[in-house]
Structures are given as structure tokens and as C-alpha cells.
Short mmCIF file of C-alpha atoms in Angstrom, two decimals:
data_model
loop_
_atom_site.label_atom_id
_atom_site.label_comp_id
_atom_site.label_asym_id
_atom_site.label_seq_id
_atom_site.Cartn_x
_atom_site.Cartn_y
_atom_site.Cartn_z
CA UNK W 1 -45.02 -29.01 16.24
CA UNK W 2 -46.45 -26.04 16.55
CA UNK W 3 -46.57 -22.65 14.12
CA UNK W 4 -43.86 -20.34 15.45
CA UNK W 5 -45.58 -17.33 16.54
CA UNK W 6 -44.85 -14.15 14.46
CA UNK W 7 -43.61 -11.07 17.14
CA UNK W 8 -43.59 -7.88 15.78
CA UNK W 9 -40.77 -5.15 17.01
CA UNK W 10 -41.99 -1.50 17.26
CA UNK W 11 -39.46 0.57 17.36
CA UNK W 12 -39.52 4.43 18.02
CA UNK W 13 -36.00 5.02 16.48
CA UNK W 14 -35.40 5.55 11.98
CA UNK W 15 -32.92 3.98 11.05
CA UNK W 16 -30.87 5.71 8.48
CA UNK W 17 -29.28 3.92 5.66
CA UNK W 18 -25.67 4.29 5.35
CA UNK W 19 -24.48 6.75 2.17
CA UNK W 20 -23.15 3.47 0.11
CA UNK W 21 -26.86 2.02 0.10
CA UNK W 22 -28.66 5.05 -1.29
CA UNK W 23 -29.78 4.97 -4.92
CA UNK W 24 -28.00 6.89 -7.28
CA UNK W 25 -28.88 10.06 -8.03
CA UNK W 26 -30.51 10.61 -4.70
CA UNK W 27 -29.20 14.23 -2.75
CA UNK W 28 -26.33 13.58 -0.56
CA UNK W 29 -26.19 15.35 2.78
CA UNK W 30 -23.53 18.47 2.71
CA UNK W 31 -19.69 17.44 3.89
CA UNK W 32 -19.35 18.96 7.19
CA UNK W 33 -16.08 16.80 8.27
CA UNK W 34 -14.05 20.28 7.70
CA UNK W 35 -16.61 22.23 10.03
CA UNK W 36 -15.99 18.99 12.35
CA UNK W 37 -12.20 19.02 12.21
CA UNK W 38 -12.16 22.88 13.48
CA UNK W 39 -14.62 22.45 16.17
CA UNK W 40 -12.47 19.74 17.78
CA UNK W 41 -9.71 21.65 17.06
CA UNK W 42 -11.35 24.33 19.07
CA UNK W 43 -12.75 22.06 21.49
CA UNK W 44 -8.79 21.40 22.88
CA UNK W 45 -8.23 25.13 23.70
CA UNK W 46 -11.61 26.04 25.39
CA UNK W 47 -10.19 25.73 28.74
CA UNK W 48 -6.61 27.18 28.50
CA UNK W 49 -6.34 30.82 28.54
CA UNK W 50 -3.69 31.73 25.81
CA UNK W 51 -1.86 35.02 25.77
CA UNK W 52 -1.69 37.41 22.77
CA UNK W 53 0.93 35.32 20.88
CA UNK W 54 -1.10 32.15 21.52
CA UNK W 55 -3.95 33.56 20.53
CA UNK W 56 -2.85 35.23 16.96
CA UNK W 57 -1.23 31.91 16.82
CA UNK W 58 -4.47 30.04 17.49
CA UNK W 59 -6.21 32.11 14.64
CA UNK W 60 -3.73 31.68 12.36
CA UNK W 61 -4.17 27.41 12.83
CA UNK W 62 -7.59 27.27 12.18
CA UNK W 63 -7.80 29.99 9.14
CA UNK W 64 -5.18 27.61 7.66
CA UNK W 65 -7.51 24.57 8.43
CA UNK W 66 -10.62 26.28 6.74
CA UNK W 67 -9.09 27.33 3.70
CA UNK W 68 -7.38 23.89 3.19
CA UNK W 69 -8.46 22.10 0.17
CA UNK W 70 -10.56 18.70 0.57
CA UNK W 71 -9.84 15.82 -1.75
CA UNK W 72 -12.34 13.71 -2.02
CA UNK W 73 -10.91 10.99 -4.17
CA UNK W 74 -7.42 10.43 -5.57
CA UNK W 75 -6.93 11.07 -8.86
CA UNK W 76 -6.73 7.58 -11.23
CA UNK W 77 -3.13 6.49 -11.10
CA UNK W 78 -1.38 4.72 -14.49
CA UNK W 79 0.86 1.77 -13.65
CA UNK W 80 4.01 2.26 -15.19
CA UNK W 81 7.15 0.42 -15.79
CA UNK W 82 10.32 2.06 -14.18
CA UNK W 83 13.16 1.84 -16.39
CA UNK W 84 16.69 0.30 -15.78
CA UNK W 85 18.87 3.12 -17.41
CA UNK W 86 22.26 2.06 -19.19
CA UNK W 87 23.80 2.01 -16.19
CA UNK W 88 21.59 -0.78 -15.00
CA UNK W 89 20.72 1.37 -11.70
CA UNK W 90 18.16 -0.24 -9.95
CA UNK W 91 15.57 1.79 -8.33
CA UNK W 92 13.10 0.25 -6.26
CA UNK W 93 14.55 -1.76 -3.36
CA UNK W 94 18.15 -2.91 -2.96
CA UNK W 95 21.15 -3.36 -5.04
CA UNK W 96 21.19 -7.16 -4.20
CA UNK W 97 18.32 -9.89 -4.24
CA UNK W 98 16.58 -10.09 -1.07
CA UNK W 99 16.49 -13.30 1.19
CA UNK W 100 12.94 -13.29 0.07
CA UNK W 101 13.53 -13.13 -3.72
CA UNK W 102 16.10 -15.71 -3.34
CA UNK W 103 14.41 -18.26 -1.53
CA UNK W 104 11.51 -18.00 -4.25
CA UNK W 105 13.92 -17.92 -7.37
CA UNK W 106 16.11 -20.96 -5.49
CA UNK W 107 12.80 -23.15 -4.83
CA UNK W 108 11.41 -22.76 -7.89
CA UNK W 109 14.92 -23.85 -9.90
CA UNK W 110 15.36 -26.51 -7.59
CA UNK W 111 11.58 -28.07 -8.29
CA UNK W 112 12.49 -27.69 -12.14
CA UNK W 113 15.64 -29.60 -11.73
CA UNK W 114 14.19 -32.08 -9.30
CA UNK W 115 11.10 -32.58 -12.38
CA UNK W 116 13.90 -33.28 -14.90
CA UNK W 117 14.77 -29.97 -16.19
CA UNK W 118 18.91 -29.62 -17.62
CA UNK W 119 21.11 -27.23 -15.25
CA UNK W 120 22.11 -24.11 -17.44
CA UNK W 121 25.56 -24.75 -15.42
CA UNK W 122 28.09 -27.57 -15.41
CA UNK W 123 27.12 -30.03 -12.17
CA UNK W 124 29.97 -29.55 -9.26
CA UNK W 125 31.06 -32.31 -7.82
CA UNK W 126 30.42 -31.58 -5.02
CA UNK W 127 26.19 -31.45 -5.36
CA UNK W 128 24.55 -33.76 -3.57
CA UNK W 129 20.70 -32.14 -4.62
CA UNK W 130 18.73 -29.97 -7.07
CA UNK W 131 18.99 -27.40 -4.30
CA UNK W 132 22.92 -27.26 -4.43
CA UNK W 133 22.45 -27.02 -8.40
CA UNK W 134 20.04 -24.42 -8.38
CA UNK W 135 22.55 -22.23 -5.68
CA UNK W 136 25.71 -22.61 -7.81
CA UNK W 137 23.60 -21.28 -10.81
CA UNK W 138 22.56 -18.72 -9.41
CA UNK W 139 26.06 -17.86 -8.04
CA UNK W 140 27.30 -17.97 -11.78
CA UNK W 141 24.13 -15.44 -12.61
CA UNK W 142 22.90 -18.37 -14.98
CA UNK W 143 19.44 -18.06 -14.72
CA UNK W 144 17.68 -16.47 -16.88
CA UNK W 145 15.21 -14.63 -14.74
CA UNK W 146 13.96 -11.61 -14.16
CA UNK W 147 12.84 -10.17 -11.01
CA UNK W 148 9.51 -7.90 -11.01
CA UNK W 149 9.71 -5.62 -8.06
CA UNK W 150 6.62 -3.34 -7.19
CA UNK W 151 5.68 0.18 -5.10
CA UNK W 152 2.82 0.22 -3.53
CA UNK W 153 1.06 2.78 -6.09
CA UNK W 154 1.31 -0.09 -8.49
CA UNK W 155 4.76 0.95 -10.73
CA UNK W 156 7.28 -1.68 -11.21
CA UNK W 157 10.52 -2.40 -12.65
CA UNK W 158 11.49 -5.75 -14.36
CA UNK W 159 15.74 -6.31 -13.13
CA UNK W 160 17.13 -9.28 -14.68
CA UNK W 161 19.57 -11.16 -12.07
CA UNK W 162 22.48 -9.76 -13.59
CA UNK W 163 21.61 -6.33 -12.72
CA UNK W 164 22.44 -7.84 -9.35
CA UNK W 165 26.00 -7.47 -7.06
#
């Protein structure tokens, strides 16, 4: 075998590291995505010819756009826990379990009762499987569970099953 042969690439072209690879404390360029958003703004009128209204219209758009305030990061949000009030109103999601939420709390009594665990419930007769079990008690609310349901900023509220219609 032979030594591979080393081949160097000239290239005429920097190439600019992206802003999440620069050292810290190193001068970032100025934000000009505001200056950006106007001139494409701009850019969609060029060729129309607007009339008076249009016009003071026009203005009015992009003095709105330039005095708009730019966030550049959210603000830290707290997860908190959403409290049932006495009345045991439910806020996030629906009054009643979900097919999802069902399915999960149903599988999981059925594999307890299946590995042995006693039914909180008296067995009907008429069970043939864990799975028939674990539906009856939760028919009779006799689970003690509690559901944990979440918003997409991170709150939650803990419902226990009898919060449930």
C-alpha cells in the first residue's frame, strides 16, 4: 500500500463562524432583522402605485413596525401547580378522562392485577380478565389515582379520578 497523498484545498472564500461558536465575550454584530423586516415590507409595494389613503396607510404600517419592541429572549417562566378550587373545577383539558388517559390508567391496573395485586372492588361475576377488573374499578371511581395534566408552558394540575363525570 501506498501513503495516501495529502491534497491541499485553496479556497478564495472566509468562512464565517456561526454566532453560537464565537467565544464569549467576543463583539456581536448589530441586530438588523428589524431594518430587514421593513425593507421586505417595502420591497412588496415598490411596484404598486397607492393613492393618498394607501399611502398614509402605508406610512402608518411601517412607523408601527419600527417602533415595535424586539424581545430577544422570553422571560424565565416558574412551573406552577394549578389548583382544583372547592368546587373541584377542572381547568386544563376536559371534564372527563380522555381515551388516552384511560387506556394508560386501565393498562397499568390491569398489569398490577395480572402480577398479583388485590382489586380495591368486589370481583363481578361476570370478569373473565384483569382487564374487566381494572374497567369495573374504575367505573366505581376506586382507584386511587391521580391524573397530572400539563400546558405546554410547563403548569400542571394534579385531578384525582373523582374529580371526573
Amino acid at each position: 500500500m501506498s501513503d495516501p497523498e495529502e491534497v491541499e484545498i485553496e479556497s478564495t472564500e472566509e468562512i464565517e463562524e456561526p454566532e453560537f461558536a464565537k467565544p464569549v465575550g467576543e463583539e456581536m454584530a448589530e441586530d438588523t432583522s428589524m431594518e430587514d423586516a421593513v425593507n421586505a415590507f417595502k420591497k412588496t409595494f415598490d411596484d404598486k402605485e397607492l393613492t393618498e389613503d394607501q399611502r398614509a396607510e402605508y406610512d402608518k404600517k411601517i412607523k408601527e413596525m419600527e417602533t415595535r419592541e424586539i424581545i430577544d429572549m422570553d422571560p424565565v417562566h416558574e412551573i406552577i401547580e394549578i389548583p382544583l378550587d372547592g368546587k373541584g373545577k377542572i381547568a386544563i383539558g376536559p371534564p372527563n378522562l380522555t381515551r388516552f388517559e384511560k387506556a394508560r390508567i386501565l393498562g397499568a391496573r390491569a398489569l398490577q392485577l395480572s402480577q398479583g395485586a388485590p382489586p380495591f372492588i368486589s370481583i363481578p361475576a361476570d370478569a373473565r380478565t384483569s382487564l374487566d377488573i381494572a374497567l369495573k374499578e374504575l367505573d366505581d371511581f376506586a382507584i386511587p389515582i391521580v391524573i397530572k395534566r400539563r400546558l405546554p408552558n410547563g403548569d400542571y394540575q394534579n385531578i384525582p379520578i373523582d374529580y371526573f363525570n
